[in-house]
Amino acid sequence: MAESHDVPVYYVGGIEGGATHSKMFLVNSDGVVVAQTEGQSTNHWQVGLDTCLQRIHDMVTDVKKQAGLTESTPLRSLGLSLAGVENEESEKIITDGLKEKYDGLSEVNVACNDAIGSIATACEQGGLVLIAGTGSNCLLLNPGGDFHRCGGWGRALGDEGGAWWITHKALKTLFDADDNFYPCSYDLTFVRQTMHKHFKIEDRFGMLDHLYAKYDHPFFSGMCKELARGGHELKDPLCCHVFREAGQVLARHILAVAPKIHQSLLAGPGGLQVVCVGSVWKSWDLMKEGFLEGLQQRPDQGVIVSEFSLLELKQSAALGAASLGAKAAGCKLPMDYKINAHTFFHHTF
């Protein structure tokens, strides 16, 4: 789309920040992405506030340079859709920190959870996002602006259905069987070989180093990719079982927030729109049966999600973050929601 010369062109930024990597878009007033860059994790709980802010600053500086803007030129707004931003207090920590350390980076800074940025990218009037990446989280955003969540509590208290959980589930099954703590009816050969290869160990005692002194959260979670290969290519029974269970617990996140879903989100075309974010969704074929089982009505609540559509983002949530930032600055960023996401599965019970 050509830029309009009737009004001055302005630039807004949006950052999608996850547990392992981040992405930034620089968008002009016509809604055109004019520059983009990537960076490391911007979860301030994981990397520390100072490192988080430094990485944000570095990404903004990079896209400004790409677009021919001086480093001292402030953006009209900067929307930050970051993992680890869970409430107003953490939002304030990020925005106040940017103002204190990098004042002039942007005229308006807005921080929110990474899930909200995904919804803002795919849905104009609210929806539900179900994240299954390294960890997991579910967030419902109603048309009125109220939001409700389930999950996102980290590996110690949650992350069910995420890559870490899947890896842990497979390894726990293996260790329990070897200890005769919980016998396993599945062949353990593939999971055992995968553990040895991924962690470069000769026996299970070698895992102790990776669980303590050398623990690396993204690396530990990365074994999930090999487990997915075992399910897809080899039809390994244990891998298929673990991914099926992942589908069940991910669906349960939706049931947890179901009583809070506004009726208009359930009654629209395609039913409830669920934005699916994270690499675990690449294994949807392994999770499908478990997901449909898990989405059946819970006996303790009467809300039934009778129809739903699963959406895959075709654009980074950085675009939704940019839109949220622009809105906070009093600007409306043009968005074409039809091309930002597509439906990869639809079901009616």
mmCIF file of C-alpha atoms in Angstrom:
data_model
loop_
_atom_site.group_PDB
_atom_site.id
_atom_site.type_symbol
_atom_site.label_atom_id
_atom_site.label_comp_id
_atom_site.label_asym_id
_atom_site.label_seq_id
_atom_site.Cartn_x
_atom_site.Cartn_y
_atom_site.Cartn_z
ATOM 1 C CA MET A 1 0.000 0.000 0.000
ATOM 2 C CA ALA A 2 1.419 3.409 -0.889
ATOM 3 C CA GLU A 3 2.091 5.821 1.945
ATOM 4 C CA SER A 4 -0.298 8.711 2.279
ATOM 5 C CA HIS A 5 1.227 12.201 1.986
ATOM 6 C CA ASP A 6 -1.819 13.899 3.524
ATOM 7 C CA VAL A 7 -0.627 13.159 7.055
ATOM 8 C CA PRO A 8 2.888 12.706 8.430
ATOM 9 C CA VAL A 9 4.168 9.140 8.396
ATOM 10 C CA TYR A 10 4.805 7.708 11.835
ATOM 11 C CA TYR A 11 6.358 4.467 12.998
ATOM 12 C CA VAL A 12 5.298 2.046 15.680
ATOM 13 C CA GLY A 13 7.128 -0.976 17.008
ATOM 14 C CA GLY A 14 5.935 -4.329 18.256
ATOM 15 C CA ILE A 15 7.871 -7.080 19.997
ATOM 16 C CA GLU A 16 6.856 -10.689 20.499
ATOM 17 C CA GLY A 17 9.011 -12.003 23.315
ATOM 18 C CA GLY A 18 9.101 -15.682 24.208
ATOM 19 C CA ALA A 19 11.062 -17.899 26.567
ATOM 20 C CA THR A 20 13.740 -18.711 23.982
ATOM 21 C CA HIS A 21 13.670 -15.955 21.339
ATOM 22 C CA SER A 22 12.054 -12.630 20.431
ATOM 23 C CA LYS A 23 10.968 -10.885 17.241
ATOM 24 C CA MET A 24 10.345 -7.242 16.446
ATOM 25 C CA PHE A 25 8.430 -5.472 13.666
ATOM 26 C CA LEU A 26 8.706 -1.819 12.770
ATOM 27 C CA VAL A 27 5.438 -0.759 11.122
ATOM 28 C CA ASN A 28 4.571 2.518 9.411
ATOM 29 C CA SER A 29 1.272 4.368 9.645
ATOM 30 C CA ASP A 30 -0.107 2.501 6.608
ATOM 31 C CA GLY A 31 0.321 -0.830 8.404
ATOM 32 C CA VAL A 32 3.352 -1.864 6.320
ATOM 33 C CA VAL A 33 6.164 -3.743 8.045
ATOM 34 C CA VAL A 34 9.250 -1.764 7.003
ATOM 35 C CA ALA A 35 11.845 -3.569 9.113
ATOM 36 C CA GLN A 36 12.150 -6.572 11.382
ATOM 37 C CA THR A 37 14.718 -8.259 13.561
ATOM 38 C CA GLU A 38 15.118 -11.107 16.013
ATOM 39 C CA GLY A 39 16.707 -11.418 19.425
ATOM 40 C CA GLN A 40 17.054 -13.642 22.437
ATOM 41 C CA SER A 41 14.576 -14.247 25.259
ATOM 42 C CA THR A 42 12.992 -11.149 26.784
ATOM 43 C CA ASN A 43 11.320 -12.935 29.703
ATOM 44 C CA HIS A 44 12.545 -10.810 32.605
ATOM 45 C CA TRP A 45 11.967 -13.646 35.078
ATOM 46 C CA GLN A 46 14.445 -15.809 33.177
ATOM 47 C CA VAL A 47 17.118 -13.368 32.051
ATOM 48 C CA GLY A 48 16.773 -10.543 34.574
ATOM 49 C CA LEU A 49 15.258 -7.101 34.086
ATOM 50 C CA ASP A 50 18.423 -5.321 32.942
ATOM 51 C CA THR A 51 19.165 -7.936 30.270
ATOM 52 C CA CYS A 52 15.534 -7.893 29.142
ATOM 53 C CA LEU A 53 15.548 -4.099 28.719
ATOM 54 C CA GLN A 54 18.915 -4.152 26.958
ATOM 55 C CA ARG A 55 17.662 -6.708 24.444
ATOM 56 C CA ILE A 56 14.525 -4.630 23.764
ATOM 57 C CA HIS A 57 16.688 -1.560 23.232
ATOM 58 C CA ASP A 58 19.016 -3.436 20.876
ATOM 59 C CA MET A 59 16.134 -4.698 18.719
ATOM 60 C CA VAL A 60 14.574 -1.230 18.482
ATOM 61 C CA THR A 61 17.939 0.255 17.524
ATOM 62 C CA ASP A 62 18.399 -2.397 14.847
ATOM 63 C CA VAL A 63 15.042 -1.813 13.114
ATOM 64 C CA LYS A 64 15.510 1.950 13.258
ATOM 65 C CA LYS A 65 18.832 1.550 11.481
ATOM 66 C CA GLN A 66 17.261 -0.706 8.845
ATOM 67 C CA ALA A 67 14.517 1.871 8.202
ATOM 68 C CA GLY A 68 16.966 4.759 7.942
ATOM 69 C CA LEU A 69 15.863 6.362 11.207
ATOM 70 C CA THR A 70 18.333 7.863 13.637
ATOM 71 C CA GLU A 71 18.720 6.123 16.977
ATOM 72 C CA SER A 72 17.512 9.282 18.738
ATOM 73 C CA THR A 73 14.226 9.354 16.795
ATOM 74 C CA PRO A 74 11.488 8.059 19.132
ATOM 75 C CA LEU A 75 8.864 5.684 17.827
ATOM 76 C CA ARG A 76 5.258 6.830 18.158
ATOM 77 C CA SER A 77 4.644 3.729 20.264
ATOM 78 C CA LEU A 78 6.221 0.438 21.284
ATOM 79 C CA GLY A 79 3.990 -2.535 22.056
ATOM 80 C CA LEU A 80 5.640 -5.309 24.068
ATOM 81 C CA SER A 81 3.942 -8.695 24.080
ATOM 82 C CA LEU A 82 6.252 -10.610 26.384
ATOM 83 C CA ALA A 83 6.342 -13.919 28.180
ATOM 84 C CA GLY A 84 6.625 -13.243 31.898
ATOM 85 C CA VAL A 85 4.402 -10.139 31.878
ATOM 86 C CA GLU A 86 1.458 -11.516 33.818
ATOM 87 C CA ASN A 87 -0.125 -8.593 35.705
ATOM 88 C CA GLU A 88 -0.170 -4.820 36.085
ATOM 89 C CA GLU A 89 2.850 -4.901 38.375
ATOM 90 C CA SER A 90 5.054 -6.680 35.832
ATOM 91 C CA GLU A 91 3.729 -4.427 33.050
ATOM 92 C CA LYS A 92 4.824 -1.416 35.105
ATOM 93 C CA ILE A 93 8.240 -2.941 35.815
ATOM 94 C CA ILE A 94 8.927 -3.189 32.068
ATOM 95 C CA THR A 95 7.529 0.189 30.991
ATOM 96 C CA ASP A 96 9.036 2.096 33.928
ATOM 97 C CA GLY A 97 12.360 0.372 33.347
ATOM 98 C CA LEU A 98 12.410 1.445 29.698
ATOM 99 C CA LYS A 99 11.548 5.014 30.598
ATOM 100 C CA GLU A 100 14.287 5.142 33.217
ATOM 101 C CA LYS A 101 17.088 3.479 31.207
ATOM 102 C CA TYR A 102 16.144 4.312 27.621
ATOM 103 C CA ASP A 103 13.935 7.383 27.745
ATOM 104 C CA GLY A 104 13.231 8.550 24.212
ATOM 105 C CA LEU A 105 13.100 5.049 22.748
ATOM 106 C CA SER A 106 9.381 5.548 22.151
ATOM 107 C CA GLU A 107 6.739 8.126 22.995
ATOM 108 C CA VAL A 108 4.404 5.473 24.422
ATOM 109 C CA ASN A 109 5.384 2.072 25.812
ATOM 110 C CA VAL A 110 2.806 -0.651 26.452
ATOM 111 C CA ALA A 111 3.546 -4.098 27.905
ATOM 112 C CA CYS A 112 1.296 -7.143 28.033
ATOM 113 C CA ASN A 113 1.468 -10.907 28.122
ATOM 114 C CA ASP A 114 2.660 -12.633 24.952
ATOM 115 C CA ALA A 115 -0.725 -14.320 24.628
ATOM 116 C CA ILE A 116 -2.555 -11.007 24.235
ATOM 117 C CA GLY A 117 -0.343 -10.023 21.320
ATOM 118 C CA SER A 118 -1.259 -13.238 19.540
ATOM 119 C CA ILE A 119 -4.993 -12.580 19.945
ATOM 120 C CA ALA A 120 -4.560 -8.988 18.748
ATOM 121 C CA THR A 121 -2.848 -10.295 15.603
ATOM 122 C CA ALA A 122 -5.584 -12.761 14.636
ATOM 123 C CA CYS A 123 -8.839 -11.449 16.113
ATOM 124 C CA GLU A 124 -10.373 -7.999 16.064
ATOM 125 C CA GLN A 125 -12.979 -8.528 18.789
ATOM 126 C CA GLY A 126 -11.208 -10.867 21.178
ATOM 127 C CA GLY A 127 -10.669 -14.597 21.270
ATOM 128 C CA LEU A 128 -8.649 -17.265 22.976
ATOM 129 C CA VAL A 129 -4.972 -18.104 22.620
ATOM 130 C CA LEU A 130 -3.495 -21.447 23.601
ATOM 131 C CA ILE A 131 0.279 -21.443 23.786
ATOM 132 C CA ALA A 132 2.241 -24.677 23.562
ATOM 133 C CA GLY A 133 5.871 -23.794 23.060
ATOM 134 C CA THR A 134 8.607 -24.379 25.598
ATOM 135 C CA GLY A 135 5.859 -23.925 28.185
ATOM 136 C CA SER A 136 2.105 -23.507 27.942
ATOM 137 C CA ASN A 137 -0.482 -20.883 28.735
ATOM 138 C CA CYS A 138 -4.086 -20.060 27.889
ATOM 139 C CA LEU A 139 -5.618 -16.619 27.846
ATOM 140 C CA LEU A 140 -9.145 -15.517 26.987
ATOM 141 C CA LEU A 141 -9.775 -11.946 25.848
ATOM 142 C CA ASN A 142 -13.462 -11.018 25.697
ATOM 143 C CA PRO A 143 -14.883 -8.271 23.441
ATOM 144 C CA GLY A 144 -15.301 -6.009 26.478
ATOM 145 C CA GLY A 145 -11.583 -6.148 27.223
ATOM 146 C CA ASP A 146 -11.727 -8.406 30.287
ATOM 147 C CA PHE A 147 -9.333 -11.331 30.172
ATOM 148 C CA HIS A 148 -9.042 -14.620 32.024
ATOM 149 C CA ARG A 149 -6.261 -17.150 32.106
ATOM 150 C CA CYS A 150 -5.297 -20.692 32.939
ATOM 151 C CA GLY A 151 -1.689 -21.834 33.152
ATOM 152 C CA GLY A 152 1.544 -20.024 32.491
ATOM 153 C CA TRP A 153 2.954 -20.863 35.918
ATOM 154 C CA GLY A 154 6.268 -22.300 34.773
ATOM 155 C CA ARG A 155 7.567 -25.847 34.869
ATOM 156 C CA ALA A 156 7.323 -26.250 38.643
ATOM 157 C CA LEU A 157 3.582 -25.539 38.797
ATOM 158 C CA GLY A 158 2.299 -25.867 35.240
ATOM 159 C CA ASP A 159 3.369 -25.783 31.584
ATOM 160 C CA GLU A 160 1.244 -28.855 30.866
ATOM 161 C CA GLY A 161 1.335 -29.766 27.183
ATOM 162 C CA GLY A 162 4.426 -27.684 26.429
ATOM 163 C CA ALA A 163 7.747 -28.983 25.093
ATOM 164 C CA TRP A 164 9.335 -29.147 28.548
ATOM 165 C CA TRP A 165 6.346 -31.080 29.910
ATOM 166 C CA ILE A 166 6.406 -33.541 26.992
ATOM 167 C CA THR A 167 10.141 -34.157 27.402
ATOM 168 C CA HIS A 168 9.770 -34.537 31.158
ATOM 169 C CA LYS A 169 6.796 -36.883 30.742
ATOM 170 C CA ALA A 170 8.741 -39.180 28.414
ATOM 171 C CA LEU A 171 11.852 -39.203 30.594
ATOM 172 C CA LYS A 172 9.842 -39.680 33.781
ATOM 173 C CA THR A 173 8.104 -42.686 32.214
ATOM 174 C CA LEU A 174 11.496 -44.138 31.280
ATOM 175 C CA PHE A 175 13.059 -43.580 34.706
ATOM 176 C CA ASP A 176 10.005 -44.885 36.572
ATOM 177 C CA ALA A 177 10.020 -48.048 34.479
ATOM 178 C CA ASP A 178 13.757 -48.601 34.995
ATOM 179 C CA ASP A 179 13.265 -48.157 38.747
ATOM 180 C CA ASN A 180 10.259 -50.497 38.687
ATOM 181 C CA PHE A 181 8.367 -47.646 40.328
ATOM 182 C CA TYR A 182 5.681 -47.563 37.651
ATOM 183 C CA PRO A 183 5.968 -50.371 35.069
ATOM 184 C CA CYS A 184 5.434 -49.287 31.459
ATOM 185 C CA SER A 185 3.767 -51.359 28.756
ATOM 186 C CA TYR A 186 5.367 -49.330 25.941
ATOM 187 C CA ASP A 187 8.705 -50.105 24.323
ATOM 188 C CA LEU A 188 11.243 -47.697 25.833
ATOM 189 C CA THR A 189 14.021 -48.198 23.290
ATOM 190 C CA PHE A 190 13.475 -45.058 21.202
ATOM 191 C CA VAL A 191 13.080 -42.704 24.166
ATOM 192 C CA ARG A 192 16.184 -44.177 25.816
ATOM 193 C CA GLN A 193 18.258 -43.806 22.642
ATOM 194 C CA THR A 194 16.958 -40.277 22.121
ATOM 195 C CA MET A 195 17.930 -39.304 25.663
ATOM 196 C CA HIS A 196 21.456 -40.668 25.180
ATOM 197 C CA LYS A 197 21.878 -38.862 21.854
ATOM 198 C CA HIS A 198 20.322 -35.527 22.830
ATOM 199 C CA PHE A 199 22.145 -35.139 26.130
ATOM 200 C CA LYS A 200 25.315 -36.934 24.934
ATOM 201 C CA ILE A 201 25.334 -39.379 27.832
ATOM 202 C CA GLU A 202 26.063 -43.099 28.111
ATOM 203 C CA ASP A 203 23.563 -44.024 30.805
ATOM 204 C CA ARG A 204 20.782 -42.415 32.827
ATOM 205 C CA PHE A 205 23.187 -41.343 35.585
ATOM 206 C CA GLY A 206 24.578 -38.879 33.087
ATOM 207 C CA MET A 207 21.267 -37.006 33.338
ATOM 208 C CA LEU A 208 22.117 -35.815 36.842
ATOM 209 C CA ASP A 209 24.559 -33.256 35.456
ATOM 210 C CA HIS A 210 21.868 -31.922 33.092
ATOM 211 C CA LEU A 211 19.293 -31.744 35.890
ATOM 212 C CA TYR A 212 21.563 -29.812 38.259
ATOM 213 C CA ALA A 213 24.896 -28.178 37.394
ATOM 214 C CA LYS A 214 24.354 -27.984 33.627
ATOM 215 C CA TYR A 215 20.591 -27.566 33.540
ATOM 216 C CA ASP A 216 19.560 -25.616 30.436
ATOM 217 C CA HIS A 217 15.810 -25.097 30.134
ATOM 218 C CA PRO A 218 15.567 -24.567 26.337
ATOM 219 C CA PHE A 219 18.011 -27.435 25.699
ATOM 220 C CA PHE A 220 16.105 -29.815 27.978
ATOM 221 C CA SER A 221 12.857 -28.875 26.239
ATOM 222 C CA GLY A 222 14.497 -29.320 22.837
ATOM 223 C CA MET A 223 14.348 -33.104 23.141
ATOM 224 C CA CYS A 224 10.638 -32.730 22.398
ATOM 225 C CA LYS A 225 11.497 -32.204 18.724
ATOM 226 C CA GLU A 226 13.073 -35.661 18.549
ATOM 227 C CA LEU A 227 10.132 -37.203 20.386
ATOM 228 C CA ALA A 228 7.843 -35.646 17.772
ATOM 229 C CA ARG A 229 9.952 -37.244 15.053
ATOM 230 C CA GLY A 230 9.594 -40.563 16.832
ATOM 231 C CA GLY A 231 5.838 -40.186 16.749
ATOM 232 C CA HIS A 232 5.578 -38.948 13.167
ATOM 233 C CA GLU A 233 8.129 -41.105 11.383
ATOM 234 C CA LEU A 234 8.434 -44.202 13.547
ATOM 235 C CA LYS A 235 4.988 -44.271 15.165
ATOM 236 C CA ASP A 236 6.799 -45.006 18.421
ATOM 237 C CA PRO A 237 4.025 -45.980 20.893
ATOM 238 C CA LEU A 238 5.422 -44.071 23.888
ATOM 239 C CA CYS A 239 5.983 -40.891 21.861
ATOM 240 C CA CYS A 240 2.452 -41.123 20.449
ATOM 241 C CA HIS A 241 1.055 -41.691 23.948
ATOM 242 C CA VAL A 242 2.819 -38.670 25.442
ATOM 243 C CA PHE A 243 1.655 -36.347 22.642
ATOM 244 C CA ARG A 244 -1.885 -37.658 22.981
ATOM 245 C CA GLU A 245 -1.765 -36.767 26.682
ATOM 246 C CA ALA A 246 -0.410 -33.348 25.727
ATOM 247 C CA GLY A 247 -3.484 -32.820 23.561
ATOM 248 C CA GLN A 248 -5.744 -33.719 26.475
ATOM 249 C CA VAL A 249 -4.189 -31.298 28.941
ATOM 250 C CA LEU A 250 -4.040 -28.471 26.397
ATOM 251 C CA ALA A 251 -7.773 -28.869 25.757
ATOM 252 C CA ARG A 252 -8.410 -28.776 29.482
ATOM 253 C CA HIS A 253 -7.012 -25.234 29.543
ATOM 254 C CA ILE A 254 -9.918 -24.189 27.313
ATOM 255 C CA LEU A 255 -12.462 -25.850 29.584
ATOM 256 C CA ALA A 256 -10.937 -24.035 32.549
ATOM 257 C CA VAL A 257 -11.756 -20.594 31.100
ATOM 258 C CA ALA A 258 -14.950 -21.723 29.318
ATOM 259 C CA PRO A 259 -17.347 -20.341 31.984
ATOM 260 C CA LYS A 260 -15.935 -16.852 31.332
ATOM 261 C CA ILE A 261 -16.231 -16.918 27.525
ATOM 262 C CA HIS A 262 -18.562 -14.230 26.161
ATOM 263 C CA GLN A 263 -21.431 -15.747 24.202
ATOM 264 C CA SER A 264 -20.556 -13.786 21.063
ATOM 265 C CA LEU A 265 -17.219 -15.639 20.833
ATOM 266 C CA LEU A 266 -19.009 -18.996 20.942
ATOM 267 C CA ALA A 267 -21.751 -18.038 18.472
ATOM 268 C CA GLY A 268 -19.623 -16.493 15.721
ATOM 269 C CA PRO A 269 -18.718 -18.164 12.414
ATOM 270 C CA GLY A 270 -16.579 -21.218 13.082
ATOM 271 C CA GLY A 271 -17.392 -21.166 16.784
ATOM 272 C CA LEU A 272 -14.750 -20.291 19.360
ATOM 273 C CA GLN A 273 -11.613 -18.983 17.660
ATOM 274 C CA VAL A 274 -8.539 -20.527 19.291
ATOM 275 C CA VAL A 275 -5.210 -19.043 18.247
ATOM 276 C CA CYS A 276 -2.577 -21.779 18.555
ATOM 277 C CA VAL A 277 0.947 -20.550 19.229
ATOM 278 C CA GLY A 278 4.141 -22.520 19.727
ATOM 279 C CA SER A 279 6.152 -25.246 18.013
ATOM 280 C CA VAL A 280 4.300 -28.096 19.758
ATOM 281 C CA TRP A 281 1.311 -27.400 17.470
ATOM 282 C CA LYS A 282 3.417 -28.680 14.570
ATOM 283 C CA SER A 283 2.574 -32.110 16.006
ATOM 284 C CA TRP A 284 -1.182 -31.531 15.877
ATOM 285 C CA ASP A 285 -1.716 -34.884 14.140
ATOM 286 C CA LEU A 286 -0.256 -36.627 17.215
ATOM 287 C CA MET A 287 -2.374 -34.554 19.625
ATOM 288 C CA LYS A 288 -5.686 -34.417 17.767
ATOM 289 C CA GLU A 289 -7.460 -37.418 19.339
ATOM 290 C CA GLY A 290 -6.375 -36.490 22.846
ATOM 291 C CA PHE A 291 -7.404 -32.867 22.289
ATOM 292 C CA LEU A 292 -10.929 -33.820 21.195
ATOM 293 C CA GLU A 293 -11.243 -36.148 24.186
ATOM 294 C CA GLY A 294 -10.028 -33.442 26.532
ATOM 295 C CA LEU A 295 -12.494 -30.878 25.226
ATOM 296 C CA GLN A 296 -15.527 -32.922 26.267
ATOM 297 C CA GLN A 297 -17.708 -31.329 28.930
ATOM 298 C CA ARG A 298 -16.329 -31.431 32.450
ATOM 299 C CA PRO A 299 -18.815 -32.881 34.946
ATOM 300 C CA ASP A 300 -18.309 -29.942 37.325
ATOM 301 C CA GLN A 301 -19.409 -27.213 34.892
ATOM 302 C CA GLY A 302 -22.188 -26.792 32.403
ATOM 303 C CA VAL A 303 -20.479 -24.777 29.673
ATOM 304 C CA ILE A 304 -20.068 -26.705 26.446
ATOM 305 C CA VAL A 305 -17.788 -25.562 23.632
ATOM 306 C CA SER A 306 -19.831 -27.182 20.868
ATOM 307 C CA GLU A 307 -17.884 -25.681 17.960
ATOM 308 C CA PHE A 308 -14.374 -24.366 17.638
ATOM 309 C CA SER A 309 -11.731 -23.440 15.083
ATOM 310 C CA LEU A 310 -7.982 -23.689 15.569
ATOM 311 C CA LEU A 311 -6.038 -20.835 13.973
ATOM 312 C CA GLU A 312 -2.377 -20.648 13.050
ATOM 313 C CA LEU A 313 -0.767 -17.234 12.912
ATOM 314 C CA LYS A 314 0.697 -16.316 9.539
ATOM 315 C CA GLN A 315 2.188 -13.179 11.024
ATOM 316 C CA SER A 316 4.247 -12.767 14.176
ATOM 317 C CA ALA A 317 2.450 -11.620 17.312
ATOM 318 C CA ALA A 318 4.813 -8.665 17.036
ATOM 319 C CA LEU A 319 2.248 -7.228 14.607
ATOM 320 C CA GLY A 320 -0.526 -7.487 17.191
ATOM 321 C CA ALA A 321 1.789 -5.948 19.777
ATOM 322 C CA ALA A 322 2.424 -3.035 17.410
ATOM 323 C CA SER A 323 -1.341 -2.597 16.988
ATOM 324 C CA LEU A 324 -1.881 -2.537 20.762
ATOM 325 C CA GLY A 325 0.869 0.033 21.176
ATOM 326 C CA ALA A 326 -0.553 2.216 18.414
ATOM 327 C CA LYS A 327 -3.996 2.068 20.021
ATOM 328 C CA ALA A 328 -2.533 3.197 23.349
ATOM 329 C CA ALA A 329 -0.943 6.150 21.523
ATOM 330 C CA GLY A 330 -4.295 7.134 20.004
ATOM 331 C CA CYS A 331 -3.505 5.748 16.549
ATOM 332 C CA LYS A 332 -5.334 3.068 14.574
ATOM 333 C CA LEU A 333 -3.038 0.726 12.712
ATOM 334 C CA PRO A 334 -4.605 -0.827 9.570
ATOM 335 C CA MET A 335 -4.879 -4.608 10.066
ATOM 336 C CA ASP A 336 -6.029 -7.328 7.656
ATOM 337 C CA TYR A 337 -7.027 -10.124 10.022
ATOM 338 C CA LYS A 338 -7.922 -12.503 7.198
ATOM 339 C CA ILE A 339 -4.292 -12.786 6.112
ATOM 340 C CA ASN A 340 -2.820 -12.691 9.606
ATOM 341 C CA ALA A 341 -4.069 -16.189 10.477
ATOM 342 C CA HIS A 342 -5.682 -19.201 8.856
ATOM 343 C CA THR A 343 -7.868 -22.018 10.194
ATOM 344 C CA PHE A 344 -6.109 -25.375 10.168
ATOM 345 C CA PHE A 345 -8.817 -27.345 12.001
ATOM 346 C CA HIS A 346 -12.537 -26.956 12.623
ATOM 347 C CA HIS A 347 -14.779 -29.223 14.639
ATOM 348 C CA THR A 348 -18.390 -29.425 15.789
ATOM 349 C CA PHE A 349 -19.403 -31.872 18.491
#
